[in-house]
Amino acid sequence: MKSKAIKKQVLEYVAVFEPEKAGGFSVTIPALPGCISEGANFELAYKNISEAAQLYLEVLGRGKNRDFLKKESKMIIAPIQVAF
């Protein structure tokens, strides 16, 4: 019996982690509008946004438009200081 190899595409997106005043982080992925999550600490927020992105892409993948699978352009996110 021949088994079929399962092919998976690995996509990379930039996630933006913002600290919350009450603790923890809220997280968004700008390239996936509406893909938002949170976590009580960085590790949990990272895990949660990874799961959210997976579900987001699974739902989009059911449609015929697969433009979302294009690789995201490399963004650089850096803090800046502004004196005023």
Coordinates of C-alpha atoms in Angstrom, one line a residue:
M1 CA 0.0 0.0 0.0
K2 CA 1.3 3.4 -1.0
S3 CA 0.9 6.3 1.4
K4 CA 0.5 9.8 0.1
A5 CA 2.8 12.5 1.5
I6 CA 0.9 15.3 3.2
K7 CA 2.1 18.7 1.9
K8 CA 1.7 21.7 4.2
Q9 CA 2.7 25.2 3.3
V10 CA 4.3 27.3 6.1
L11 CA 3.4 30.9 6.0
E12 CA 5.1 33.7 8.0
Y13 CA 3.3 36.8 9.3
V14 CA 4.2 39.6 11.6
A15 CA 2.3 39.6 14.9
V16 CA 2.1 42.8 16.9
F17 CA 2.1 42.3 20.7
E18 CA 0.9 45.2 22.8
P19 CA 1.1 45.1 26.6
E20 CA -2.2 45.7 28.4
K21 CA -2.4 48.0 31.5
A22 CA -3.9 45.1 33.5
G23 CA -1.2 42.7 32.5
G24 CA -0.7 40.4 29.6
F25 CA -0.7 41.2 25.9
S26 CA -3.2 41.8 23.1
V27 CA -2.0 40.6 19.7
T28 CA -2.9 41.4 16.1
I29 CA -1.6 40.2 12.7
P30 CA -1.9 43.2 10.4
A31 CA -1.9 41.1 7.2
L32 CA -4.9 39.1 8.5
P33 CA -7.5 41.8 9.3
G34 CA -9.6 40.8 12.3
C35 CA -7.2 38.2 13.5
I36 CA -6.8 39.2 17.1
S37 CA -6.0 37.4 20.3
E38 CA -4.6 38.0 23.8
G39 CA -2.8 36.2 26.6
A40 CA -1.9 36.6 30.3
N41 CA 1.8 36.6 29.4
F42 CA 3.9 36.7 26.2
E43 CA 4.1 32.9 25.8
L44 CA 0.3 32.4 26.1
A45 CA -0.4 35.3 23.8
Y46 CA 2.0 33.8 21.2
K47 CA 0.3 30.4 21.5
N48 CA -3.2 32.0 21.2
I49 CA -2.4 34.2 18.2
S50 CA -0.8 31.2 16.5
E51 CA -4.0 29.2 17.0
A52 CA -6.1 32.2 15.9
A53 CA -4.1 32.5 12.7
Q54 CA -4.4 28.8 11.9
L55 CA -8.2 29.0 12.3
Y56 CA -8.4 32.2 10.4
L57 CA -6.6 30.7 7.4
E58 CA -8.6 27.4 7.6
V59 CA -11.8 29.4 7.3
L60 CA -10.5 31.5 4.4
G61 CA -9.1 28.4 2.7
R62 CA -12.6 27.0 2.3
G63 CA -13.3 29.7 -0.2
K64 CA -12.1 29.9 -3.8
N65 CA -10.0 33.1 -3.3
R66 CA -6.6 32.0 -2.0
D67 CA -4.8 35.3 -2.4
F68 CA -4.2 35.3 1.4
L69 CA -1.6 32.5 0.8
K70 CA 0.8 34.9 -0.8
K71 CA 3.8 35.4 1.4
E72 CA 3.7 38.6 3.4
S73 CA 6.3 41.2 2.5
K74 CA 9.0 41.6 5.1
M75 CA 8.0 44.3 7.5
I76 CA 10.2 45.9 10.0
I77 CA 8.5 47.0 13.2
A78 CA 10.7 49.2 15.5
P79 CA 10.0 51.6 18.3
I80 CA 10.9 55.2 17.7
Q81 CA 11.4 58.0 20.1
V82 CA 9.9 61.4 19.4
A83 CA 10.8 64.5 21.5
F84 CA 8.2 67.2 21.7

